[in-house]
C-alpha cells in the first residue's frame, strides 16, 4: 500500500486507521492511555498546517451576534436585515435572547459530555460506521477518505424524518437530546422564517419544503491534544445541509474563513451559532453563503463539547435547485438541479476538506 504523507516506508496509514477503529476507543481513549505525542495518522500535511496561524487580528472582523428579543414585534424588520446581512457576507452569526433557557443549554452539553466520558467498554457498544439504526458513535466521519484524521470523537443521532428508535439513544443523554431537538426545532422554525424574509420570499417557504423535518444531531467531543500544532479538531469544510444550529461550550476553537483569514467564533454564554449550508447557498442562487469553517485541536486541559443539528433537505427523491423567485434574466440560475439522493451519496464518498458540493453542481 502507498505510504501516505511522509518519509517512513514502514508506516502504513490504512493499517493504523484500522487498528484505531477496531479498538473502538476513540481519541478520548488514546488520551486516557496517557500518550504525550499524537499518533502519525493524526498528523496533517505541512501545507494544511501552515494555514493554522492566519487568524484575523482586526477587531472589526467578528461574527455578528444578533439579539432576537422582540422578533414578533416592530423590531422584526431590523432583525431580518441583520440576519440577511450576516448570511450574505459571512454565512455565520450568533444569536442571543432566543428563548432557549441557559439551563437547557448547559444540561444538553453536560449530557453529551457524560456520554463521551463513559468507560470505553461501555461506550463501545455504540461504536459503528454504518448508521442504519440512526445512532452511531465513531471518530472522524471521513477517516478513511481524509489525508489525516482529526482530534475528535462524535455521537451521531438521526432526529428526522425517520427518527432513531428512542431506546437506541444512550440513556445517559437520551432525554436531554430529545428535549434539545424539540426546543431547537421550534427556534429553527423562527430562524427559517427570518432567512426567507431576508431573501424576499414567503416566510413559510423553507418549512413548506419540509426542511424542518429532516435533521441529524452530532455531539462532538474534542479532548485535550498534546500536539495541537500538528492536527485539527475538524478540518476546513462547509456543511452540506440547509442550515446548522450549533451549541458550543466555553472552550473555543471554532473558526470561520473570511477572505484570506480565519475569524474566531468566540463562545458567549447562552448564545447559539447559526450557519448556512451548501443546499441553502444553492437554493438562494448564491445570495446566502455557505462558508468554510474548522475547529482547532484543543490545547486546553479540559475537553471541548459542541452539539450541531444539521437541518437538511426533506425528500430523498426530490429535485432541488435555485428558487425560481431568485432567478431572472439579470441573474440566471447558477446551479443545475440535483436529486437529493445523488447529493448525499456524493457527500459521504468525499473527504470533508474536499471542495464543497456547490462547486460540483455549479453551471
Ligand atoms: C449528507 O448528509 C448530511 C451531512 C451533514 C453534515 C455533515 C458535516 O457537517 S460533517 C462535519 C462533521 N460532522 C460529523 O462528524 C458528523 C457527520 N454526520 C453526518 O453528516 C450525518 O449524516 C448527520 C448529519 C448527523 C445525519 O444526517 P441525515 O441527513 O439525517 O442522515 P440519515 O438520514 O441518517 O442518512 C442519510 C444517508 O446518509 C448515510 N449516512 C448518514 N450518516 C453517515 C455516516 N456517518 N457515514 C456514512 N453514511 C452516512 C445514511 O446511511 C443514509 O444513506 P442510506 O443509503 O442508508 O439511506 C448535514 C446534513 C446532511 O444531510
Ligand atoms: O464543533 C464545532 O464547533 C463545529 C462542528 C462542525 O463544524 C460540524 O459538525 O460540522
Ligand atoms: Fe460544520
Coordinates of C-alpha atoms and ligand atoms in Angstrom, one line a residue:
X1 CA 0.0 0.0 0.0
X2 CA 1.2 3.5 -0.8
X3 CA 2.7 5.4 2.2
X4 CA 0.6 8.5 2.8
X5 CA 2.0 11.9 3.8
X6 CA 5.6 11.1 4.6
X7 CA 9.0 9.6 4.6
X8 CA 9.0 6.3 6.6
X9 CA 8.4 3.3 4.4
X10 CA 7.4 1.2 7.5
X11 CA 4.3 3.4 8.2
X12 CA 1.1 2.0 6.7
X13 CA -1.7 4.6 7.1
X14 CA -4.6 2.3 6.4
X15 CA -3.3 -0.3 8.9
X16 CA -3.1 2.4 11.6
X17 CA -6.6 3.6 10.8
X18 CA -8.0 0.1 11.1
X19 CA -6.2 -0.6 14.3
X20 CA -7.5 2.6 15.8
X21 CA -11.1 2.0 14.5
X22 CA -11.1 -1.7 15.7
X23 CA -10.0 -0.5 19.2
X24 CA -13.3 1.4 19.4
X25 CA -11.7 3.7 22.0
X26 CA -11.9 6.9 20.0
X27 CA -9.5 9.8 20.5
X28 CA -10.6 10.1 24.1
X29 CA -9.4 6.5 24.7
X30 CA -6.0 7.5 23.3
X31 CA -5.7 10.4 25.6
X32 CA -6.7 8.3 28.6
X33 CA -3.9 5.9 27.7
X34 CA -1.5 8.7 28.7
X35 CA 0.1 9.4 25.3
X36 CA 2.2 12.6 25.1
X37 CA 2.6 12.8 21.3
X38 CA -0.1 12.2 18.7
X39 CA 0.0 9.0 16.5
X40 CA 1.2 9.6 12.9
X41 CA -2.3 9.1 11.4
X42 CA -3.4 12.4 13.0
X43 CA -0.6 14.5 11.7
X44 CA -1.8 16.7 8.9
X45 CA 0.2 17.7 5.8
X46 CA 2.6 20.7 6.3
X47 CA 0.7 22.8 3.7
X48 CA -2.6 22.5 5.6
X49 CA -0.9 23.1 9.0
X50 CA 0.9 26.3 7.7
X51 CA -2.5 27.9 7.5
X52 CA -3.0 27.5 11.2
X53 CA -1.5 30.9 12.0
X54 CA -3.5 33.0 9.6
X55 CA -6.0 34.2 12.2
X56 CA -7.6 37.6 11.9
X57 CA -6.3 40.2 14.3
X58 CA -8.7 43.0 13.4
X59 CA -11.4 43.7 15.9
X60 CA -13.8 44.6 13.1
X61 CA -13.8 41.1 11.7
X62 CA -16.1 39.4 14.1
X63 CA -19.0 37.1 13.6
X64 CA -22.1 39.2 14.4
X65 CA -24.3 38.5 17.5
X66 CA -27.9 39.1 16.8
X67 CA -30.4 39.8 19.6
X68 CA -33.6 38.0 18.8
X69 CA -35.7 39.7 21.5
X70 CA -38.9 41.2 20.1
X71 CA -38.8 39.1 17.0
X72 CA -42.6 39.2 16.8
X73 CA -42.7 43.0 17.4
X74 CA -41.8 46.0 15.4
X75 CA -38.1 45.1 15.8
X76 CA -38.6 42.2 13.3
X77 CA -37.6 44.2 10.1
X78 CA -34.3 45.2 11.8
X79 CA -33.6 41.6 12.9
X80 CA -34.4 40.3 9.4
X81 CA -32.0 42.9 8.0
X82 CA -29.2 41.8 10.4
X83 CA -29.8 38.1 9.6
X84 CA -29.8 38.7 5.9
X85 CA -26.6 40.8 6.0
X86 CA -24.8 38.1 8.1
X87 CA -25.9 35.3 5.7
X88 CA -24.9 37.3 2.6
X89 CA -21.5 38.4 3.9
X90 CA -20.2 35.8 6.4
X91 CA -22.6 32.8 6.3
X92 CA -22.3 32.7 10.1
X93 CA -23.9 34.5 13.1
X94 CA -24.6 34.0 16.7
X95 CA -28.0 34.6 18.4
X96 CA -28.8 35.7 21.9
X97 CA -32.2 36.2 23.7
X98 CA -33.5 33.3 21.5
X99 CA -35.8 32.0 24.2
X100 CA -34.0 28.7 25.0
X101 CA -33.0 28.7 28.7
X102 CA -29.4 28.6 29.7
X103 CA -30.1 25.6 32.0
X104 CA -31.3 23.6 28.9
X105 CA -28.2 24.5 27.0
X106 CA -25.9 23.5 29.9
X107 CA -27.8 20.3 30.6
X108 CA -27.5 19.2 27.0
X109 CA -23.8 19.9 26.9
X110 CA -23.3 18.1 30.2
X111 CA -25.3 15.0 29.0
X112 CA -23.3 14.6 25.7
X113 CA -20.0 15.1 27.7
X114 CA -21.1 12.4 30.1
X115 CA -21.7 10.0 27.2
X116 CA -18.2 10.6 25.9
X117 CA -16.8 10.1 29.4
X118 CA -18.4 6.7 29.8
X119 CA -15.7 3.9 30.1
X120 CA -14.6 2.6 26.7
X121 CA -16.0 -0.8 27.4
X122 CA -19.5 0.7 27.9
X123 CA -19.4 3.2 25.2
X124 CA -18.0 0.9 22.5
X125 CA -21.5 -0.8 22.1
X126 CA -22.4 2.2 20.0
X127 CA -19.2 2.3 18.1
X128 CA -20.0 1.8 14.4
X129 CA -19.6 3.4 11.0
X130 CA -22.9 2.2 9.5
X131 CA -25.8 4.3 10.5
X132 CA -28.8 2.1 9.9
X133 CA -30.2 2.4 13.4
X134 CA -29.7 6.2 13.3
X135 CA -27.4 6.2 16.3
X136 CA -23.6 5.8 15.9
X137 CA -20.5 6.7 18.0
X138 CA -17.3 7.0 15.9
X139 CA -14.2 9.1 15.5
X140 CA -14.0 11.1 12.3
X141 CA -16.8 10.7 9.8
X142 CA -14.4 10.9 6.9
X143 CA -11.5 9.0 8.5
X144 CA -10.9 6.6 5.6
X145 CA -11.1 9.3 3.0
X146 CA -9.2 12.2 4.6
X147 CA -5.5 12.8 4.3
X148 CA -5.2 12.6 8.1
X149 CA -7.5 12.0 11.0
X150 CA -8.6 14.8 13.4
X151 CA -8.7 15.0 17.1
X152 CA -12.4 14.5 18.0
X153 CA -15.0 11.8 18.6
X154 CA -18.7 12.1 17.6
X155 CA -22.0 10.7 18.7
X156 CA -24.5 10.9 15.8
X157 CA -28.3 10.7 16.3
X158 CA -30.8 10.9 13.5
X159 CA -33.8 13.0 14.6
X160 CA -35.9 13.0 11.4
X161 CA -37.6 12.4 9.1
X162 CA -37.5 8.9 10.5
X163 CA -36.0 9.4 14.0
X164 CA -33.8 6.9 15.7
X165 CA -35.6 4.3 17.9
X166 CA -35.7 6.1 21.3
X167 CA -34.2 3.1 23.2
X168 CA -31.2 3.1 20.9
X169 CA -30.1 6.5 22.1
X170 CA -27.7 6.1 25.0
X171 CA -29.7 6.5 28.2
X172 CA -27.1 8.9 29.8
X173 CA -28.0 11.6 27.2
X174 CA -31.4 10.4 25.8
X175 CA -33.8 12.8 27.5
X176 CA -31.6 15.7 27.0
X177 CA -31.0 15.1 23.3
X178 CA -34.8 14.6 22.7
X179 CA -35.6 17.8 24.7
X180 CA -32.9 19.7 22.8
X181 CA -34.2 18.5 19.5
X182 CA -37.7 19.7 20.4
X183 CA -36.6 23.1 21.6
X184 CA -34.0 23.7 18.9
X185 CA -36.6 22.8 16.2
X186 CA -39.0 25.4 17.5
X187 CA -36.3 28.0 17.3
X188 CA -35.2 27.0 13.9
X189 CA -38.7 27.4 12.6
X190 CA -38.5 31.1 13.5
X191 CA -35.0 31.3 12.0
X192 CA -36.1 29.8 8.7
X193 CA -38.8 32.4 8.5
X194 CA -36.3 35.2 9.1
X195 CA -34.0 33.6 6.4
X196 CA -36.9 33.5 3.9
X197 CA -37.9 37.1 4.7
X198 CA -34.3 38.2 4.2
X199 CA -34.4 36.8 0.6
X200 CA -37.8 38.4 -0.1
X201 CA -39.6 35.1 0.0
X202 CA -42.7 33.9 1.7
X203 CA -41.8 33.4 5.4
X204 CA -43.1 29.8 5.4
X205 CA -41.3 28.7 2.2
X206 CA -38.5 26.6 3.8
X207 CA -40.9 24.9 6.3
X208 CA -43.3 24.1 3.4
X209 CA -40.5 22.4 1.6
X210 CA -40.0 20.1 4.7
X211 CA -36.6 21.4 5.6
X212 CA -37.5 21.5 9.3
X213 CA -38.3 17.8 9.4
X214 CA -35.0 16.3 8.2
X215 CA -32.4 16.7 10.8
X216 CA -29.4 15.0 12.3
X217 CA -27.6 15.7 15.5
X218 CA -23.9 15.3 16.2
X219 CA -22.4 15.6 19.7
X220 CA -18.6 16.2 19.2
X221 CA -16.0 15.7 21.9
X222 CA -12.6 17.3 21.5
X223 CA -10.3 16.0 24.2
X224 CA -7.1 17.8 25.2
X225 CA -4.5 17.4 22.4
X226 CA -0.8 17.2 23.4
X227 CA 0.4 18.5 20.0
X228 CA -2.3 20.9 18.7
X229 CA 0.0 22.4 16.1
X230 CA 0.1 19.1 14.2
X231 CA -3.5 18.4 13.8
X232 CA -7.1 19.8 13.8
X233 CA -10.3 19.2 15.7
X234 CA -12.2 19.3 12.4
X235 CA -10.5 20.2 9.1
X236 CA -11.9 23.1 7.0
X237 CA -15.3 22.2 5.4
X238 CA -18.7 23.6 4.5
X239 CA -21.8 22.0 5.9
X240 CA -23.8 20.2 3.2
X241 CA -27.3 20.8 4.6
X242 CA -29.7 23.8 4.6
X243 CA -28.6 25.3 7.9
X244 CA -26.8 24.3 11.1
X245 CA -27.6 25.2 14.7
X246 CA -24.6 24.8 16.9
X247 CA -24.4 24.8 20.7
X248 CA -20.8 25.1 21.9
X249 CA -19.3 25.2 25.4
X250 CA -17.0 28.0 26.5
X251 CA -13.6 26.4 25.5
X252 CA -13.4 27.9 22.0
X253 CA -11.6 26.8 18.8
X254 CA -14.2 27.2 16.1
X255 CA -13.0 29.5 13.2
X256 CA -14.7 30.8 10.0
X257 CA -12.9 31.7 6.8
X258 CA -13.4 35.3 5.9
X259 CA -11.3 36.4 2.8
X260 CA -7.8 35.0 3.4
X261 CA -8.2 35.0 7.2
X262 CA -9.7 32.8 9.8
X263 CA -12.1 34.5 12.2
X264 CA -12.8 33.1 15.7
X265 CA -16.4 32.3 16.7
X266 CA -16.0 33.4 20.4
X267 CA -18.1 31.5 22.8
X268 CA -20.7 33.6 24.5
X269 CA -22.6 32.2 27.5
X270 CA -26.2 31.4 26.3
X271 CA -25.5 32.1 22.6
X272 CA -26.1 29.7 19.7
X273 CA -24.2 29.7 16.4
X274 CA -26.1 29.5 13.1
X275 CA -24.5 28.8 9.7
X276 CA -25.7 28.5 6.2
X277 CA -25.1 25.1 4.5
X278 CA -24.4 24.3 0.8
X279 CA -28.1 23.4 0.0
X280 CA -29.3 26.9 1.1
X281 CA -26.5 28.6 -0.9
X282 CA -27.7 26.7 -4.0
X283 CA -31.4 27.4 -3.3
X284 CA -30.7 31.1 -2.7
X285 CA -28.7 31.2 -6.0
X286 CA -25.6 32.4 -4.1
X287 CA -27.4 35.2 -2.2
X288 CA -26.6 33.4 1.1
X289 CA -23.1 31.9 1.6
X290 CA -22.0 28.5 2.9
X291 CA -18.5 29.2 4.2
X292 CA -15.5 27.1 5.2
X293 CA -15.1 26.6 8.9
X294 CA -12.8 24.4 11.1
X295 CA -12.1 23.6 14.7
X296 CA -8.5 23.8 16.1
X297 CA -7.2 20.8 18.1
X298 CA -8.0 21.6 21.7
X299 CA -4.9 22.7 23.6
X300 CA -6.9 23.1 26.9
X301 CA -6.6 20.5 29.7
X302 CA -10.5 20.5 29.6
X303 CA -12.4 18.8 26.8
X304 CA -14.4 20.9 24.4
X305 CA -18.0 19.8 23.6
X306 CA -20.2 21.0 20.8
X307 CA -23.6 19.8 19.5
X308 CA -24.7 20.6 16.0
X309 CA -28.1 19.9 14.5
X310 CA -28.0 19.8 10.7
X311 CA -31.3 20.7 9.0
X312 CA -31.3 19.2 5.6
X313 CA -33.4 18.7 2.5
X314 CA -36.6 16.7 3.1
X315 CA -37.3 14.4 0.2
X316 CA -34.6 11.9 -0.8
X317 CA -36.0 11.6 -4.4
X318 CA -36.8 15.4 -4.5
X319 CA -35.3 17.7 -7.1
X320 CA -33.6 20.8 -5.7
X321 CA -32.1 23.9 -7.4
X322 CA -32.3 27.7 -7.2
X323 CA -35.6 29.2 -6.1
X324 CA -37.4 30.5 -9.3
X325 CA -38.1 33.7 -7.4
X326 CA -34.4 34.3 -7.2
X327 CA -33.6 33.6 -10.9
X328 CA -34.0 36.3 -13.5
X329 CA -32.5 37.3 -16.9
X330 CA -30.1 39.6 -14.9
X331 CA -29.2 36.8 -12.6
X332 CA -29.7 33.4 -14.3
X333 CA -29.6 30.1 -12.3
X334 CA -26.0 29.5 -11.1
X335 CA -26.7 25.8 -10.4
X336 CA -28.2 22.8 -12.1
X337 CA -30.9 20.9 -10.3
X338 CA -30.0 17.7 -8.4
X339 CA -31.7 14.8 -6.8
X340 CA -31.0 14.7 -3.0
X341 CA -30.1 11.0 -3.0
X342 CA -27.3 11.7 -5.5
X343 CA -26.1 14.7 -3.4
X344 CA -26.0 12.6 -0.2
X345 CA -24.1 9.8 -1.9
X346 CA -21.5 12.3 -3.1
X347 CA -21.2 13.8 0.3
X348 CA -20.3 10.5 2.0
X349 CA -17.8 9.5 -0.6
X350 CA -15.6 12.6 -0.1
X351 CA -13.1 13.8 2.4
X352 CA -14.6 16.7 4.4
X353 CA -11.8 19.0 3.2
X354 CA -12.6 18.4 -0.4
X355 CA -14.1 21.2 -2.4
X356 CA -17.7 21.8 -1.5
X357 CA -20.7 20.3 -3.3
X358 CA -21.7 23.8 -4.5
X359 CA -18.7 23.6 -7.0
X360 CA -19.9 20.3 -8.3
X361 CA -23.5 21.5 -9.1
X362 CA -22.4 25.0 -10.3
X363 CA -23.2 25.6 -14.0
Ligands
LIG1 C1 -25.2 14.3 3.7 O1 -25.8 14.2 4.9 C2 -25.7 15.4 5.7 C3 -24.5 15.7 6.4 C4 -24.5 16.9 7.1 C5 -23.3 17.4 7.8 C6 -22.1 16.9 7.8 C7 -21.0 17.7 8.3 O2 -21.0 18.8 8.5 S1 -19.6 16.9 8.5 C8 -18.7 17.8 9.8 C9 -18.6 16.9 11.0 N1 -19.8 16.1 11.1 C10 -19.7 14.8 11.6 O3 -18.7 14.3 12.0 C11 -20.9 14.0 11.5 C12 -21.3 13.6 10.2 N2 -22.6 13.0 10.2 C13 -23.5 13.4 9.3 O4 -23.2 14.1 8.4 C14 -24.9 12.7 9.4 O5 -25.3 12.4 8.1 C15 -26.0 13.5 10.0 C16 -26.0 14.9 9.5 C17 -25.7 13.6 11.5 C18 -27.3 12.8 9.8 O6 -27.8 13.2 8.6 P1 -29.1 12.8 7.9 O7 -29.3 13.5 6.7 O8 -30.2 12.8 9.0 O9 -28.7 11.3 7.6 P2 -29.5 10.0 7.5 O10 -30.9 10.2 7.1 O11 -29.3 9.2 8.8 O12 -28.8 9.2 6.4 C19 -28.9 9.7 5.1 C20 -28.0 8.8 4.3 O13 -26.6 9.1 4.6 C21 -26.0 7.9 5.1 N3 -25.2 8.3 6.3 C22 -25.6 9.0 7.4 N4 -24.6 9.2 8.2 C23 -23.5 8.6 7.7 C24 -22.1 8.5 8.1 N5 -21.7 9.0 9.2 N6 -21.3 7.8 7.3 C25 -21.7 7.3 6.1 N7 -23.0 7.4 5.6 C26 -23.9 8.0 6.4 C27 -27.1 7.0 5.6 O14 -26.7 5.7 5.6 C28 -28.2 7.3 4.6 O15 -28.0 6.6 3.4 P3 -28.9 5.3 3.1 O16 -28.4 4.9 1.7 O17 -28.5 4.3 4.1 O18 -30.3 5.7 3.2 C29 -25.6 17.7 7.2 C30 -26.7 17.3 6.5 C31 -26.8 16.1 5.8 O19 -27.9 15.7 5.1
LIG2 O1 -17.6 21.9 16.8 C1 -17.8 22.9 16.2 O2 -17.8 24.0 16.7 C2 -18.2 22.8 14.8 C3 -18.6 21.5 14.3 C4 -18.9 21.5 12.8 O3 -18.5 22.3 12.1 C5 -19.7 20.3 12.2 O4 -20.0 19.4 12.9 O5 -20.0 20.4 11.0
LIG3 FE1 -19.5 22.2 10.1

